[in-house]
């Protein structure tokens, strides 16, 4: 634009200059589009993958926390002096359920 404003139409070679500037504008637009297609689109696609991955990792971490909490609770009950069979059975059942959920989540995450 600056070259066009400075260039007077009465100068010799005016049409050559105008055609050169039009070609330069066209090439600049093509380069810009090529850069977007080659660089920005793949990078944006790559970055879009991470929210889903992060969400799955957080879900797996919550399952691990549940599993670990149940395991510690069960271990604590087993080490206690007064073992209530009812509490022990409930803790064992909850531990087994959390362990299955965590391992199932782990298998699903690794195959997805």
Coordinates of N, CA and C in Angstrom, one line a residue:
X1 N 0.8 -1.2 0.0 CA 0.0 0.0 0.0 C 0.9 1.2 0.0
X2 N 1.9 1.3 0.8 CA 2.8 2.4 0.9 C 3.4 2.7 -0.4
X3 N 3.9 1.7 -1.1 CA 4.5 1.9 -2.4 C 3.5 2.4 -3.4
X4 N 2.3 1.9 -3.4 CA 1.2 2.4 -4.3 C 1.0 3.9 -4.1
X5 N 0.9 4.3 -2.8 CA 0.6 5.7 -2.5 C 1.7 6.6 -3.0
X6 N 3.0 6.2 -2.9 CA 4.1 7.0 -3.3 C 4.3 7.0 -4.8
X7 N 3.9 6.0 -5.5 CA 4.1 5.9 -6.9 C 3.1 6.7 -7.7
X8 N 3.6 7.6 -8.5 CA 2.6 8.4 -9.3 C 2.3 7.7 -10.6
X9 N 1.1 7.9 -11.0 CA 0.6 7.2 -12.2 C 1.2 7.7 -13.5
X10 N 1.8 8.8 -13.5 CA 2.4 9.4 -14.7 C 3.9 8.9 -14.9
X11 N 4.4 8.2 -13.9 CA 5.8 7.7 -14.1 C 5.9 6.7 -15.2
X12 N 7.0 6.6 -15.8 CA 7.2 5.5 -16.8 C 7.3 4.1 -16.1
X13 N 6.7 3.1 -16.6 CA 6.7 1.8 -16.0 C 5.7 1.6 -15.0
X14 N 4.7 2.5 -15.0 CA 3.6 2.5 -14.0 C 2.8 1.2 -14.0
X15 N 2.5 0.7 -15.2 CA 1.7 -0.5 -15.3 C 2.5 -1.7 -14.8
X16 N 3.8 -1.7 -15.1 CA 4.7 -2.8 -14.6 C 4.7 -2.9 -13.1
X17 N 4.8 -1.7 -12.5 CA 4.7 -1.6 -11.0 C 3.4 -2.0 -10.5
X18 N 2.3 -1.6 -11.1 CA 1.0 -2.0 -10.6 C 0.8 -3.6 -10.7
X19 N 1.2 -4.2 -11.8 CA 1.2 -5.6 -12.0 C 2.0 -6.3 -10.9
X20 N 3.2 -5.8 -10.7 CA 4.1 -6.4 -9.7 C 3.5 -6.4 -8.3
X21 N 2.9 -5.2 -8.0 CA 2.3 -5.1 -6.7 C 1.1 -6.1 -6.5
X22 N 0.3 -6.2 -7.6 CA -0.8 -7.1 -7.6 C -0.3 -8.6 -7.4
X23 N 0.7 -8.9 -8.1 CA 1.3 -10.3 -8.0 C 1.9 -10.5 -6.5
X24 N 2.5 -9.4 -6.0 CA 3.0 -9.5 -4.6 C 1.9 -9.7 -3.6
X25 N 0.8 -9.0 -3.8 CA -0.4 -9.2 -2.9 C -0.9 -10.6 -3.0
X26 N -1.0 -11.1 -4.2 CA -1.6 -12.4 -4.4 C -0.7 -13.5 -3.8
X27 N 0.7 -13.3 -4.0 CA 1.6 -14.3 -3.4 C 1.6 -14.2 -1.9
X28 N 1.4 -13.0 -1.3 CA 1.4 -12.8 0.1 C 0.1 -13.6 0.7
X29 N -1.0 -13.4 0.1 CA -2.2 -14.1 0.5 C -2.1 -15.6 0.4
X30 N -1.5 -16.1 -0.7 CA -1.2 -17.5 -0.9 C -0.3 -18.1 0.2
X31 N 0.8 -17.3 0.5 CA 1.7 -17.7 1.5 C 1.0 -17.8 2.9
X32 N 0.2 -16.8 3.2 CA -0.5 -16.7 4.4 C -1.4 -17.9 4.6
X33 N -2.2 -18.2 3.5 CA -3.1 -19.4 3.6 C -2.3 -20.7 3.7
X34 N -1.2 -20.8 3.0 CA -0.4 -22.0 3.1 C 0.2 -22.2 4.5
X35 N 0.6 -21.1 5.1 CA 1.1 -21.2 6.5 C 0.0 -21.6 7.5
X36 N -1.2 -21.1 7.3 CA -2.3 -21.5 8.1 C -2.6 -23.0 7.9
X37 N -2.7 -23.4 6.7 CA -3.0 -24.8 6.4 C -1.9 -25.8 6.9
X38 N -0.6 -25.4 6.7 CA 0.5 -26.3 7.0 C 0.8 -26.3 8.5
X39 N 0.7 -25.1 9.1 CA 1.2 -25.0 10.5 C 0.1 -24.8 11.5
X40 N -0.8 -23.9 11.3 CA -1.8 -23.6 12.4 C -2.9 -24.7 12.5
X41 N -3.4 -25.2 11.4 CA -4.4 -26.2 11.5 C -3.9 -27.5 12.2
X42 N -2.8 -28.0 11.9 CA -2.3 -29.2 12.6 C -2.0 -28.9 14.1
X43 N -1.5 -27.8 14.4 CA -1.2 -27.4 15.8 C -2.5 -27.3 16.6
X44 N -3.5 -26.7 16.0 CA -4.8 -26.5 16.7 C -5.4 -27.9 16.9
X45 N -5.4 -28.8 15.9 CA -5.9 -30.1 16.0 C -5.2 -30.9 17.1
X46 N -3.9 -30.7 17.2 CA -3.1 -31.4 18.3 C -3.5 -30.9 19.6
X47 N -3.6 -29.6 19.8 CA -4.0 -29.0 21.1 C -5.4 -29.4 21.5
X48 N -6.3 -29.5 20.6 CA -7.7 -29.9 20.9 C -7.8 -31.3 21.5
X49 N -6.8 -32.1 21.3 CA -6.8 -33.5 21.9 C -6.6 -33.5 23.4
X50 N -5.9 -32.5 23.9 CA -5.6 -32.5 25.3 C -6.7 -32.3 26.3
X51 N -7.8 -31.5 26.1 CA -8.8 -31.5 27.1 C -9.5 -32.8 27.4
X52 N -9.7 -33.6 26.3 CA -10.3 -35.0 26.6 C -9.3 -35.9 27.3
X53 N -8.1 -35.8 27.0 CA -7.1 -36.6 27.6 C -6.9 -36.2 29.1
X54 N -6.9 -34.9 29.3 CA -6.8 -34.4 30.7 C -8.0 -34.8 31.5
X55 N -9.2 -34.8 30.9 CA -10.4 -35.2 31.6 C -10.3 -36.7 32.0
X56 N -9.8 -37.5 31.1 CA -9.7 -38.9 31.4 C -8.7 -39.2 32.4
X57 N -7.6 -38.4 32.4 CA -6.6 -38.6 33.5 C -7.1 -38.2 34.8
X58 N -7.9 -37.1 34.9 CA -8.5 -36.7 36.2 C -9.4 -37.8 36.7
X59 N -10.2 -38.3 35.8 CA -11.2 -39.4 36.2 C -10.4 -40.6 36.7
X60 N -9.4 -41.0 36.1 CA -8.6 -42.1 36.5 C -8.0 -41.9 37.9
X61 N -7.5 -40.6 38.1 CA -6.9 -40.2 39.4 C -8.0 -40.3 40.5
X62 N -9.2 -39.9 40.2 CA -10.2 -40.0 41.2 C -10.5 -41.5 41.6
X63 N -10.5 -42.3 40.6 CA -10.7 -43.7 40.8 C -9.6 -44.3 41.7
X64 N -8.4 -43.9 41.4 CA -7.2 -44.3 42.2 C -7.4 -43.9 43.6
X65 N -7.8 -42.6 43.8 CA -8.0 -42.2 45.2 C -9.0 -43.0 46.0
X66 N -10.1 -43.3 45.3 CA -11.2 -44.1 45.9 C -10.6 -45.5 46.3
X67 N -9.9 -46.1 45.3 CA -9.3 -47.4 45.5 C -8.3 -47.4 46.7
X68 N -7.5 -46.4 46.7 CA -6.5 -46.3 47.8 C -7.1 -46.1 49.1
X69 N -8.1 -45.2 49.2 CA -8.8 -45.0 50.5 C -9.5 -46.2 51.0
X70 N -10.1 -47.0 50.1 CA -10.7 -48.3 50.5 C -9.7 -49.3 51.0
X71 N -8.6 -49.3 50.3 CA -7.5 -50.3 50.7 C -7.0 -50.0 52.0
X72 N -6.7 -48.7 52.3 CA -6.2 -48.3 53.6 C -7.3 -48.6 54.7
X73 N -8.5 -48.3 54.4 CA -9.6 -48.6 55.4 C -9.6 -50.1 55.7
X74 N -9.6 -50.9 54.7 CA -9.6 -52.3 54.9 C -8.4 -52.8 55.7
X75 N -7.2 -52.3 55.3 CA -6.0 -52.7 56.1 C -6.1 -52.3 57.5
X76 N -6.6 -51.1 57.8 CA -6.7 -50.6 59.2 C -7.7 -51.5 60.0
X77 N -8.8 -51.9 59.3 CA -9.7 -52.8 60.0 C -9.1 -54.1 60.3
X78 N -8.3 -54.6 59.4 CA -7.7 -55.9 59.6 C -6.6 -55.9 60.7
X79 N -6.0 -54.8 60.9 CA -5.0 -54.6 61.9 C -5.5 -54.3 63.3
X80 N -6.8 -54.0 63.4 CA -7.4 -53.6 64.6 C -7.6 -54.8 65.5
X81 N -7.7 -54.5 66.9 CA -7.9 -55.6 67.9 C -9.3 -56.1 67.8
X82 N -10.3 -55.2 67.8 CA -11.7 -55.7 67.7 C -12.1 -55.6 66.3
X83 N -12.2 -56.8 65.7 CA -12.6 -56.9 64.3 C -14.1 -57.2 64.2
X84 N -14.9 -56.3 63.7 CA -16.3 -56.5 63.5 C -16.4 -57.2 62.1
X85 N -17.0 -58.4 62.1 CA -17.1 -59.1 60.9 C -18.0 -58.4 59.9
X86 N -19.0 -57.7 60.4 CA -19.9 -56.9 59.5 C -19.1 -55.8 58.8
X87 N -18.4 -55.0 59.6 CA -17.6 -53.9 59.1 C -16.6 -54.4 58.1
X88 N -15.9 -55.5 58.5 CA -14.9 -56.1 57.7 C -15.4 -56.5 56.3
X89 N -16.6 -57.2 56.3 CA -17.2 -57.6 55.1 C -17.6 -56.5 54.2
X90 N -18.2 -55.4 54.8 CA -18.5 -54.2 54.0 C -17.3 -53.5 53.4
X91 N -16.2 -53.4 54.2 CA -15.0 -52.8 53.7 C -14.4 -53.6 52.6
X92 N -14.4 -55.0 52.8 CA -13.9 -55.9 51.7 C -14.7 -55.8 50.4
X93 N -16.0 -55.7 50.6 CA -16.9 -55.5 49.4 C -16.6 -54.2 48.7
X94 N -16.5 -53.1 49.5 CA -16.3 -51.8 48.9 C -14.9 -51.7 48.2
X95 N -13.9 -52.4 48.9 CA -12.6 -52.4 48.3 C -12.6 -53.2 47.0
X96 N -13.2 -54.3 46.9 CA -13.3 -55.1 45.7 C -14.0 -54.3 44.6
X97 N -15.1 -53.6 44.9 CA -15.8 -52.8 43.9 C -14.9 -51.7 43.4
X98 N -14.2 -50.9 44.3 CA -13.4 -49.8 43.9 C -12.2 -50.3 43.0
X99 N -11.6 -51.5 43.5 CA -10.5 -52.1 42.7 C -10.9 -52.4 41.3
X100 N -12.1 -53.0 41.1 CA -12.6 -53.4 39.8 C -12.8 -52.1 39.0
X101 N -13.4 -51.1 39.6 CA -13.7 -49.8 38.8 C -12.4 -49.2 38.4
X102 N -11.4 -49.2 39.3 CA -10.1 -48.6 38.9 C -9.4 -49.3 37.8
X103 N -9.4 -50.6 38.0 CA -8.7 -51.5 36.9 C -9.4 -51.4 35.6
X104 N -10.8 -51.4 35.6 CA -11.5 -51.3 34.4 C -11.3 -49.9 33.8
X105 N -11.2 -48.9 34.6 CA -10.9 -47.5 34.1 C -9.5 -47.5 33.5
X106 N -8.6 -48.1 34.1 CA -7.2 -48.2 33.6 C -7.2 -48.9 32.3
X107 N -7.9 -50.0 32.1 CA -7.9 -50.7 30.9 C -8.6 -49.9 29.8
X108 N -9.6 -49.2 30.1 CA -10.4 -48.4 29.1 C -9.5 -47.3 28.7
X109 N -8.8 -46.6 29.6 CA -7.9 -45.5 29.3 C -6.7 -45.9 28.4
X110 N -6.2 -47.1 28.6 CA -5.0 -47.4 27.8 C -5.4 -47.9 26.4
X111 N -6.6 -48.3 26.2 CA -7.0 -48.8 24.9 C -7.7 -47.6 24.1
X112 N -8.1 -46.6 24.8 CA -8.8 -45.5 24.1 C -7.8 -44.6 23.4

